[in-house]
CSV table of C-alpha atoms in Angstrom, one decimal:
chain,number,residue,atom,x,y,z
A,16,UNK,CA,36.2,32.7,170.7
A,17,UNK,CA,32.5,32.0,170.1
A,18,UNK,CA,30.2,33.2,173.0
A,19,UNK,CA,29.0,30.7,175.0
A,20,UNK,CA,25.6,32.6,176.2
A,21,UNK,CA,26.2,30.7,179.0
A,22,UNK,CA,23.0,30.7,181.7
A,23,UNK,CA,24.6,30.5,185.6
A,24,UNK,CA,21.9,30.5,188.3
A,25,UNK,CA,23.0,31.6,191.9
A,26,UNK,CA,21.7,30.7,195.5
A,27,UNK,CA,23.1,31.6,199.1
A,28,UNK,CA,26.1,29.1,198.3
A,29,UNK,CA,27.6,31.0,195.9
A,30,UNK,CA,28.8,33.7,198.5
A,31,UNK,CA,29.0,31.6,201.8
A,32,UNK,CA,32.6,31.3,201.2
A,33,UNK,CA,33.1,35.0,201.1
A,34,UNK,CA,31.9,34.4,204.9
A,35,UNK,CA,28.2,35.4,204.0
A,36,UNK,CA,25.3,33.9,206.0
A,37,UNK,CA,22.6,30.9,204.5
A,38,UNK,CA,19.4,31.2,205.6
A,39,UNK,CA,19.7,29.6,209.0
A,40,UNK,CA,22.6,31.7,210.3
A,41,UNK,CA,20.8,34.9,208.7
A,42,UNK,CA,17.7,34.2,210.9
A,43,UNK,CA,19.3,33.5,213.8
A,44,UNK,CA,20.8,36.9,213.9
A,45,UNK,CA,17.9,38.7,212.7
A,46,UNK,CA,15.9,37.4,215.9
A,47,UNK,CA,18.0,38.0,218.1
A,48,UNK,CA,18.5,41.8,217.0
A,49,UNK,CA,14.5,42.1,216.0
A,50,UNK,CA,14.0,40.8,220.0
A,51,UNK,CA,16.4,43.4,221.2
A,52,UNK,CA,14.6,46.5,220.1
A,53,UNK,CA,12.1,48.2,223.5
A,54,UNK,CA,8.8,48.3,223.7
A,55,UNK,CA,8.9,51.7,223.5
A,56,UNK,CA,10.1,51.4,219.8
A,57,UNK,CA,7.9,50.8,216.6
A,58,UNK,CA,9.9,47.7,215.4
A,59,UNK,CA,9.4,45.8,218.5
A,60,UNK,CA,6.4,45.1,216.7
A,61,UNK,CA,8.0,42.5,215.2
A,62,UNK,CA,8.1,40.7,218.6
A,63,UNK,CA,4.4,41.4,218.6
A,64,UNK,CA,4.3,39.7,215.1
A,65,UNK,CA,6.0,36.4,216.0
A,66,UNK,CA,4.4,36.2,219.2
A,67,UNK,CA,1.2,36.1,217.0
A,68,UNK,CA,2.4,33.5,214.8
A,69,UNK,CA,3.4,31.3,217.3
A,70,UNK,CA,0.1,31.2,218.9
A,71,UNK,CA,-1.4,30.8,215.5
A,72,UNK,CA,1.0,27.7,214.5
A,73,UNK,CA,0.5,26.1,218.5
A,74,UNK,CA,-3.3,26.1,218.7
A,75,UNK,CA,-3.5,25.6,214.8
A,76,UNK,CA,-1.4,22.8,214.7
A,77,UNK,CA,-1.3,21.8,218.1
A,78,UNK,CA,2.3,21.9,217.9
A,79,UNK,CA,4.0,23.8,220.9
A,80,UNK,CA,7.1,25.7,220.1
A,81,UNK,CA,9.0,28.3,221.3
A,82,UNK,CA,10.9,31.5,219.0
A,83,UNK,CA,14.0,29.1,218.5
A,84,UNK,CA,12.1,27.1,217.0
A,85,UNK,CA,10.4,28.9,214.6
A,86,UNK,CA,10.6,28.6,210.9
A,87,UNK,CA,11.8,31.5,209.5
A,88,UNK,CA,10.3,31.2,205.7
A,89,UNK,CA,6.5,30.1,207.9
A,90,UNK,CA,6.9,32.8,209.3
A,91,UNK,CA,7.7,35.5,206.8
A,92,UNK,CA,4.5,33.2,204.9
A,93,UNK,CA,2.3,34.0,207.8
A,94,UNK,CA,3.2,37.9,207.8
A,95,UNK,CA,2.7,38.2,203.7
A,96,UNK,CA,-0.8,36.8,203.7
A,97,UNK,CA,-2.0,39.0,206.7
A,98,UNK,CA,-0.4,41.5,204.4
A,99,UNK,CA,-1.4,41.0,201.0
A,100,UNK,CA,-5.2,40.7,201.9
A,101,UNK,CA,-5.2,43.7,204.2
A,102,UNK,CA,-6.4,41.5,207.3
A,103,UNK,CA,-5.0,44.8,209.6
A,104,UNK,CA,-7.6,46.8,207.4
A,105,UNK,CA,-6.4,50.6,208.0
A,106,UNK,CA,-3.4,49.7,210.0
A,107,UNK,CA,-1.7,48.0,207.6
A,108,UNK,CA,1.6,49.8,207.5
A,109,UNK,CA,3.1,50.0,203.9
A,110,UNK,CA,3.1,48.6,200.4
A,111,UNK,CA,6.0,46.8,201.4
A,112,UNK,CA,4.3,45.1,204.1
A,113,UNK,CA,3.3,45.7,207.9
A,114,UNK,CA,5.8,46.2,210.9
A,115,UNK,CA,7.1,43.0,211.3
A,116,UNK,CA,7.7,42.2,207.6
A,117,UNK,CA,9.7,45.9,207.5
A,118,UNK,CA,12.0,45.4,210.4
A,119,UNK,CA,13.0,41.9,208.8
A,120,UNK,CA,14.0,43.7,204.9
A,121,UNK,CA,15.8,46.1,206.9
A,122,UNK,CA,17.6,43.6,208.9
A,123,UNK,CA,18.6,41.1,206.1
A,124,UNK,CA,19.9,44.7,204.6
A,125,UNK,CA,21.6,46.0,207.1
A,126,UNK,CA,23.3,42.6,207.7
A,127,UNK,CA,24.6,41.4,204.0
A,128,UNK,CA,25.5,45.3,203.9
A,129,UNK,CA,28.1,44.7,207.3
A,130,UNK,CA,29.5,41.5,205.5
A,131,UNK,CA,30.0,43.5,202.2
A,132,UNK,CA,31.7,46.3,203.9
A,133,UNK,CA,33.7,44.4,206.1
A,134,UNK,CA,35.9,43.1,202.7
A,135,UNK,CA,38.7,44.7,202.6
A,136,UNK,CA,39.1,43.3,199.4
A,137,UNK,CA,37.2,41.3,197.0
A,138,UNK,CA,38.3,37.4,197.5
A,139,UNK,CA,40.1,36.2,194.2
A,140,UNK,CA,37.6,33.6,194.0
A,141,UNK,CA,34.8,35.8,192.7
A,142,UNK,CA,37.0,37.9,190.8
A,143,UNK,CA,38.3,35.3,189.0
A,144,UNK,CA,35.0,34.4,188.4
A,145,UNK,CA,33.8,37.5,186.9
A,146,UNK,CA,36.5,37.7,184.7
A,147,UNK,CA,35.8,34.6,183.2
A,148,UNK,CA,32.1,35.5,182.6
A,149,UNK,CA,31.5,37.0,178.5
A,150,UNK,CA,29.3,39.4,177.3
A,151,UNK,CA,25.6,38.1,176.8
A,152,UNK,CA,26.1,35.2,180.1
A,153,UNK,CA,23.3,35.7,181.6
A,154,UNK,CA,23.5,34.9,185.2
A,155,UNK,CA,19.9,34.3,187.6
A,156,UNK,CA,20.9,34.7,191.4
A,157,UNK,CA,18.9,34.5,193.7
A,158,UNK,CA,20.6,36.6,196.3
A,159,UNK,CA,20.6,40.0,197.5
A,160,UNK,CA,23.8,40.6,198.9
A,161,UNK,CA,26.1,43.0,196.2
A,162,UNK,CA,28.9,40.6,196.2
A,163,UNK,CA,28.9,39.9,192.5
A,164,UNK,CA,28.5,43.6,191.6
A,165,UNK,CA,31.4,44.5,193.6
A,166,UNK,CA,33.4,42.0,191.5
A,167,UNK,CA,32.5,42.9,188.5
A,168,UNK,CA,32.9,47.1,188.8
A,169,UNK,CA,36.3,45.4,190.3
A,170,UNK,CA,37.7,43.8,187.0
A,171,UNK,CA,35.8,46.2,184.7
A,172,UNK,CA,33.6,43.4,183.4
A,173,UNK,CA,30.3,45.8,182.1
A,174,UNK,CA,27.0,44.5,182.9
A,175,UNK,CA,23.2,45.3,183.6
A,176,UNK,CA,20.7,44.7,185.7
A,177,UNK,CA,17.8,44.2,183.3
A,178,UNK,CA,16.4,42.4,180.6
A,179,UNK,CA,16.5,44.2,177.9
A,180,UNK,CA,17.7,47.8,177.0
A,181,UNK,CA,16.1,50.0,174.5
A,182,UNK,CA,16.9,52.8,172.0
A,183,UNK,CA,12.7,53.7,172.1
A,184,UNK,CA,9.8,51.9,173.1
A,185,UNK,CA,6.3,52.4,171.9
A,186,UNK,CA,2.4,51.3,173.4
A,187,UNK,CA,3.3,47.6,172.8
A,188,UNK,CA,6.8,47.1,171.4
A,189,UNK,CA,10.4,48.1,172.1
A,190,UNK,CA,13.9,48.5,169.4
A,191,UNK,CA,17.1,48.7,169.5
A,192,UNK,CA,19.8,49.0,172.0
A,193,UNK,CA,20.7,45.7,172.9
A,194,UNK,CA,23.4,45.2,171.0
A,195,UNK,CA,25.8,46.0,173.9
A,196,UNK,CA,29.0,43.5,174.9
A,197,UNK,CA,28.1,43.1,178.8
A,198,UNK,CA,26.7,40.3,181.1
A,199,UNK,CA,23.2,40.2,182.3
A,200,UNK,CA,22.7,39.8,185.9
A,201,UNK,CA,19.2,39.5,186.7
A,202,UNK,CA,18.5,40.0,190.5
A,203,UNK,CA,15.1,37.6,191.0
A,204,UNK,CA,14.6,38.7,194.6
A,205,UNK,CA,16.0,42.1,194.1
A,206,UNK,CA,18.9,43.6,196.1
A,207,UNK,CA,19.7,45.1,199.4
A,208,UNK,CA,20.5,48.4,197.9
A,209,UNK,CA,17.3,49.0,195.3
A,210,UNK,CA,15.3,51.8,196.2
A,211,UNK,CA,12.0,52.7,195.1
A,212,UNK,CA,11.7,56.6,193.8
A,213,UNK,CA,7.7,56.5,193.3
A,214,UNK,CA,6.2,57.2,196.6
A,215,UNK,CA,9.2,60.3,197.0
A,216,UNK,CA,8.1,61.6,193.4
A,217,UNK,CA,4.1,61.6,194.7
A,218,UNK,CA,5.2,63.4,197.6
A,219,UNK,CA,7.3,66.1,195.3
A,220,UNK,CA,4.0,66.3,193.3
A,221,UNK,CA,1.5,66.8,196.2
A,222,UNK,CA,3.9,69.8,197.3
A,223,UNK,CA,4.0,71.4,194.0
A,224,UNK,CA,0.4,71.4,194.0
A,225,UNK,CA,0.0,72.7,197.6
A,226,UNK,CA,2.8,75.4,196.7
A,227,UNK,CA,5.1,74.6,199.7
A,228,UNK,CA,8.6,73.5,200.0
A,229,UNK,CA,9.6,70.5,198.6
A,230,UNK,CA,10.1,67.2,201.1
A,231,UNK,CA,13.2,65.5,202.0
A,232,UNK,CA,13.7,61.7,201.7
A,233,UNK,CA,16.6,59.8,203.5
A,234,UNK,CA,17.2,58.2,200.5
A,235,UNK,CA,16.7,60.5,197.2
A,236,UNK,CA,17.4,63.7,199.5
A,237,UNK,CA,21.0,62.3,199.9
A,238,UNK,CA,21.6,61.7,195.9
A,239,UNK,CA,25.6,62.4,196.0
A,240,UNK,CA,26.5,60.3,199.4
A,241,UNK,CA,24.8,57.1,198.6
A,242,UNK,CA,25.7,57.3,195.1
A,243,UNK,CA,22.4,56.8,193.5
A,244,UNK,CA,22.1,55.2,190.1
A,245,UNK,CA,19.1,54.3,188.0
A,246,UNK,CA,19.1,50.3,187.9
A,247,UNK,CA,17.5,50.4,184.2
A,248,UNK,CA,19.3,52.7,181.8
A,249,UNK,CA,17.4,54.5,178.5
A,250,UNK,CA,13.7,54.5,177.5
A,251,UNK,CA,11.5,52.1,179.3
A,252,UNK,CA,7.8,51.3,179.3
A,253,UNK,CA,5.6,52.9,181.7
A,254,UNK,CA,4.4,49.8,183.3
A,255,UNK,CA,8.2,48.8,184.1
A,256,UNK,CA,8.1,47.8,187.7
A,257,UNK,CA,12.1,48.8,187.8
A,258,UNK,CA,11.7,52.7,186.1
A,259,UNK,CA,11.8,54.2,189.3
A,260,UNK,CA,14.1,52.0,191.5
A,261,UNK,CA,17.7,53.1,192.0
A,262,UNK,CA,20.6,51.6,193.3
A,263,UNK,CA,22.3,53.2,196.4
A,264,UNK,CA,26.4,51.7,196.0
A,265,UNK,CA,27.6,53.7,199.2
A,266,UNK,CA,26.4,50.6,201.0
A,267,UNK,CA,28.4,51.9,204.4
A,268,UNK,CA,26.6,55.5,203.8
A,269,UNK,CA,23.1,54.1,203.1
A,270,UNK,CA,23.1,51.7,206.2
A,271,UNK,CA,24.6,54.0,208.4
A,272,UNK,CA,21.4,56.1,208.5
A,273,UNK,CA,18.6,55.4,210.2
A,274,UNK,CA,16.3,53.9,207.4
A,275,UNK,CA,14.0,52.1,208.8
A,276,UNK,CA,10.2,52.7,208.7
A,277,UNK,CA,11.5,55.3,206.5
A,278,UNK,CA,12.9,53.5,203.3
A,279,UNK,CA,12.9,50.0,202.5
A,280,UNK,CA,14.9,47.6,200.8
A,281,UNK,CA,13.2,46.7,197.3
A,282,UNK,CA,13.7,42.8,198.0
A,283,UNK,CA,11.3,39.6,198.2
A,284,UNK,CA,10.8,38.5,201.9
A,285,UNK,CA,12.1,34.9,201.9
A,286,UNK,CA,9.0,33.6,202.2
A,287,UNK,CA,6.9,30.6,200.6
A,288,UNK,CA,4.7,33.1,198.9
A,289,UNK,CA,6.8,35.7,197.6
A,290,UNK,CA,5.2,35.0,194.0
A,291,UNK,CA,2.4,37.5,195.4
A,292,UNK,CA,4.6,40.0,195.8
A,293,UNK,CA,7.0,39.1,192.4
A,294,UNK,CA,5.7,41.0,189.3
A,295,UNK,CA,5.6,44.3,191.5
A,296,UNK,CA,9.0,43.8,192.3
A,297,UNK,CA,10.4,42.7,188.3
A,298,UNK,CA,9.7,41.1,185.4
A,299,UNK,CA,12.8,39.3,185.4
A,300,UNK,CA,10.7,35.7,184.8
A,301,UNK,CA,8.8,36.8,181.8
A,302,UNK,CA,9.6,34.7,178.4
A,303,UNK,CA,12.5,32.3,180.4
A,304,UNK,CA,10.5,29.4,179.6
A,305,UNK,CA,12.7,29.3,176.3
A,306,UNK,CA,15.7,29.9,178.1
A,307,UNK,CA,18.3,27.3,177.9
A,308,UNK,CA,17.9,26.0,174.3
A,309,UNK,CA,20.7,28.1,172.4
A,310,UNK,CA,22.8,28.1,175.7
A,311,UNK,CA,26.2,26.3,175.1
A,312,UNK,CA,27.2,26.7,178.9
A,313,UNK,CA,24.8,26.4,181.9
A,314,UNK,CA,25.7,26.2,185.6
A,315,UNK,CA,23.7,26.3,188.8
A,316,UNK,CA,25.6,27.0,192.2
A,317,UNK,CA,25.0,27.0,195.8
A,318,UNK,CA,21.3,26.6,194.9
A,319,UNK,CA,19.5,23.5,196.7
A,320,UNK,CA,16.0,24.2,195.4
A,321,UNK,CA,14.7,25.2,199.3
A,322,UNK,CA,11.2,24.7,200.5
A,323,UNK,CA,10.3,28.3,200.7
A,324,UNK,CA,11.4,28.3,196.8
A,325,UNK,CA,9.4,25.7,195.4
A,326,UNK,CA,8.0,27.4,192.6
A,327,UNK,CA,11.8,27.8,191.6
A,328,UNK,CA,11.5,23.9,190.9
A,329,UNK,CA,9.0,24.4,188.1
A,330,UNK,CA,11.4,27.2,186.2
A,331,UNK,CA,14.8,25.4,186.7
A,332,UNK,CA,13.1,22.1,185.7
A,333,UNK,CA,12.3,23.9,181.8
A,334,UNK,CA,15.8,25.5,181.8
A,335,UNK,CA,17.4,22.1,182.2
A,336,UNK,CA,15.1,20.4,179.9
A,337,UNK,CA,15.5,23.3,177.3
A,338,UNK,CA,19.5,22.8,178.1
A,339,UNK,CA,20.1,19.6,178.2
A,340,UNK,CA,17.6,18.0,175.8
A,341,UNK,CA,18.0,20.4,172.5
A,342,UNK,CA,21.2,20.5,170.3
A,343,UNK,CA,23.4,18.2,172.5
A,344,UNK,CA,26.1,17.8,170.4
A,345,UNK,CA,24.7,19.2,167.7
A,346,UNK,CA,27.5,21.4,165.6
A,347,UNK,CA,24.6,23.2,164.2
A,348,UNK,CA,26.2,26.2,165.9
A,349,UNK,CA,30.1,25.3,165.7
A,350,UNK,CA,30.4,24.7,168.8
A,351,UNK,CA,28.7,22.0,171.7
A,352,UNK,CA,27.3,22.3,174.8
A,353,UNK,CA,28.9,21.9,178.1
A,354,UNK,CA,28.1,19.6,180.7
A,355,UNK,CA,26.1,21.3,182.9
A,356,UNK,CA,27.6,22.1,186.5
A,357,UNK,CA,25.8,21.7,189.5
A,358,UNK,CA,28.2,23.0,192.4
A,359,UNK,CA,27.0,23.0,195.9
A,360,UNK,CA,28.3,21.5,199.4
A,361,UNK,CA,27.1,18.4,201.0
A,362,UNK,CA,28.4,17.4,204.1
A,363,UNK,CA,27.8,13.5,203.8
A,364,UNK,CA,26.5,10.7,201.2
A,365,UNK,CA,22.7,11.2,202.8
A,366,UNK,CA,22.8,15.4,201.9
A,367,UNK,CA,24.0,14.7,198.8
A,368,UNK,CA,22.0,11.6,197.8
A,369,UNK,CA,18.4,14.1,199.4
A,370,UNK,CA,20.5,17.0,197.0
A,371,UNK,CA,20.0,14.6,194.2
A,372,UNK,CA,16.5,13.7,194.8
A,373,UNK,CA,15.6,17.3,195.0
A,374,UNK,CA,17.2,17.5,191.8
A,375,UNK,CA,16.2,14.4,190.4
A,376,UNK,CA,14.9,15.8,186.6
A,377,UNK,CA,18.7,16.3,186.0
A,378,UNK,CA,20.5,13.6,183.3
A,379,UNK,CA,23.4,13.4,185.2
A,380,UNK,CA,24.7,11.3,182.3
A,381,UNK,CA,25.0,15.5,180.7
A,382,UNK,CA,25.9,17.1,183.7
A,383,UNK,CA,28.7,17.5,186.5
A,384,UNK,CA,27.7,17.3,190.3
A,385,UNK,CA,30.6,18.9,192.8
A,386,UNK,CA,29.7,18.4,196.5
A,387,UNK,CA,32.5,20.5,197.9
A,388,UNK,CA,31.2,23.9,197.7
A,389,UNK,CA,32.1,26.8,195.8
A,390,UNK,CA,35.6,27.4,195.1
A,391,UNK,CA,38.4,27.5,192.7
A,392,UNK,CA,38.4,24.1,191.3
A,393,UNK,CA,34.7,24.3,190.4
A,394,UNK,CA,35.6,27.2,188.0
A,395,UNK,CA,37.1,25.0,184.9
A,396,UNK,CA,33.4,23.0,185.2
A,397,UNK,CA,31.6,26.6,185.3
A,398,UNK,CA,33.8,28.0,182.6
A,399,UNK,CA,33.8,24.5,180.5
């Protein structure tokens, strides 16, 4: 069988049926656990932090509300651009962002960790799906939850989390090593369980120097029970914003510790300006604009183009006009390309007619639309 280089792009819906929570339900619990910590406690900052904002967005916009009101992806908007232009001055907290921005990372972590640990066993669903995946699909998800991981170390399927690999890299160029049979799963937001080794190697440095003991980290300290691995694998460039990022798969060990304010999750803040923040974290976006041309199988699921990802609209826009525009039936290749497969859930005509409008730069004449959600029968349509 002929690869398929199939592209599959992931949003929230693709693990809600695994009993994950969208955006909405993931808020609401992160407020009400953010609002619980004492003011005696460095994270009830946070409260301090959305009491701002909502005094900023009432007399700024002369709109009263009140925290159950609040707009989650405003609000983490609010908090990045105090953030990014150091507005706090010397009391800005971290390069991950100030109090209120850390306690929410942790939160989403600690979280989509509890829902990942609480399967006792992999749903069929996504194993079925993973098995069905080939070497060189490349799959875009948006997500950080670990859910596909999980199903893919289940069924043996071999994969990365990068790009590219390389047998050596010079100044300018990279060669080699990418002629491995596994699927690419590039993480665009990052993941709940990436950890960032940099600032813990400074540290080790600044002792050496000094001649004193070496520090301890809660993360890097703690190697064997969080089962660390290196998300990139063989020779990298030195500007590679993942060189130095790990992933912790003890997911129950990790967020039973008390991390937070001490390590943070290496993950976008779903706000409407995480592009400030996204070629620090990867460089996952670089040279897609040609993506989508020689794919013969393309699928996007559980993805509705939200607000606070608008610049997403520009990127999947080219994918689909690369996809579905360029060698339609063309044999050229022996073999065609699939419809392709939009799968999402709408719960009447007027969600799915706003769905379509949102994605209105689709030829639905070349693709499949499934309203019912993620789930088995939406497999064949996937897998086409």
């Amino acid at each position: 069988m002929l690869p398929k280089f199939r592209l599959i792009i992931l949003g929230a819906g693709f693990s809600k049926p695994a009993g994950f929570p969208i955006a909405d339900e993931l808020w609401k619990e992160i407020r009400s656990t953010a609002l619980a910590y004492r003011p005696n406690e460095r994270a009830y900052k946070f409260k301090k932090d959305l009491d701002e904002y909502i005094e900023f967005y009432n007399n700024a916009d002369g709109k009263a509300i009140s925290p159950d009101d609040v707009n989650f992806e405003k609000l983490m908007r609010f908090l990045d651009v105090e953030h990014y232009l150091g507005l706090r001055g010397g009391d800005t907290w971290s390069s991950d962002g100030n109090e209120g921005t850390i306690v929410t990372k942790y939160l989403i972590g600690k979280i989509l960790a509890r829902h990942v640990n609480s399967l006792v066993s992999i749903p069929d669903l996504y194993l079925e799906f993973a098995r069905r995946l080939q070497p060189h699909d490349v799959i875009l998800t948006f997500n950080y939850d670990t859910l596909l991981e999980r199903a893919l170390d289940a069924v043996g399927k071999p994969y990365r989390l990068f790009p590219k690999r390389f047998d050596r890299v010079s100044e300018y160029a990279g060669f080699g090593g990418d002629d491995r049979d596994e699927v690419v799963v590039l993480k665009m937001h990052g993941s709940i369980d990436w950890f960032d080794r940099t600032s813990f190697e400074r540290r080790v440095d600044e002792r050496k120097r000094q001649k004193v003991s070496p520090p301890t980290d809660v993360i890097f300290s703690d190697e064997k029970a969080l089962n660390l691995e290196r998300v990139v694998d063989g020779p990298r460039f030195e500007n590679d914003p993942l060189k130095n990022v790990y992933r912790a798969k003890n997911l129950k060990a990790l967020y039973d510790k008390k991390i937070l304010f001490h390590a943070t999750p290496r993950i976008l803040a779903p706000s409407a300006t995480k592009l400030l923040y996204a070629n620090g974290l990867n460089n996952f976006w670089e040279g897609m604009r040609d993506a989508g041309y020689l794919n013969f199988g393309m699928a996007i699921i559980g993805f509705s183009l939200p607000d606070h990802d608008e610049y997403a609209k520009q990127i999947l826009y080219r994918l689909v006009q690369n996809y579905q525009k360029n060698y339609w039936n063309s044999d050229e290749f022996e073999q065609k390309k699939s419809p392709l497969a939009i799968v999402d859930f709408f719960r009447d005509a007027a969600s799915e007619a706003k769905f379509m409008e949102r994605y209105r730069f689709v030829d639905w004449s070349r693709a499949y639309l499934s309203g019912d959600g993620f789930d088995a029968a939406s497999l064949d349509r996937v897998f086409a």
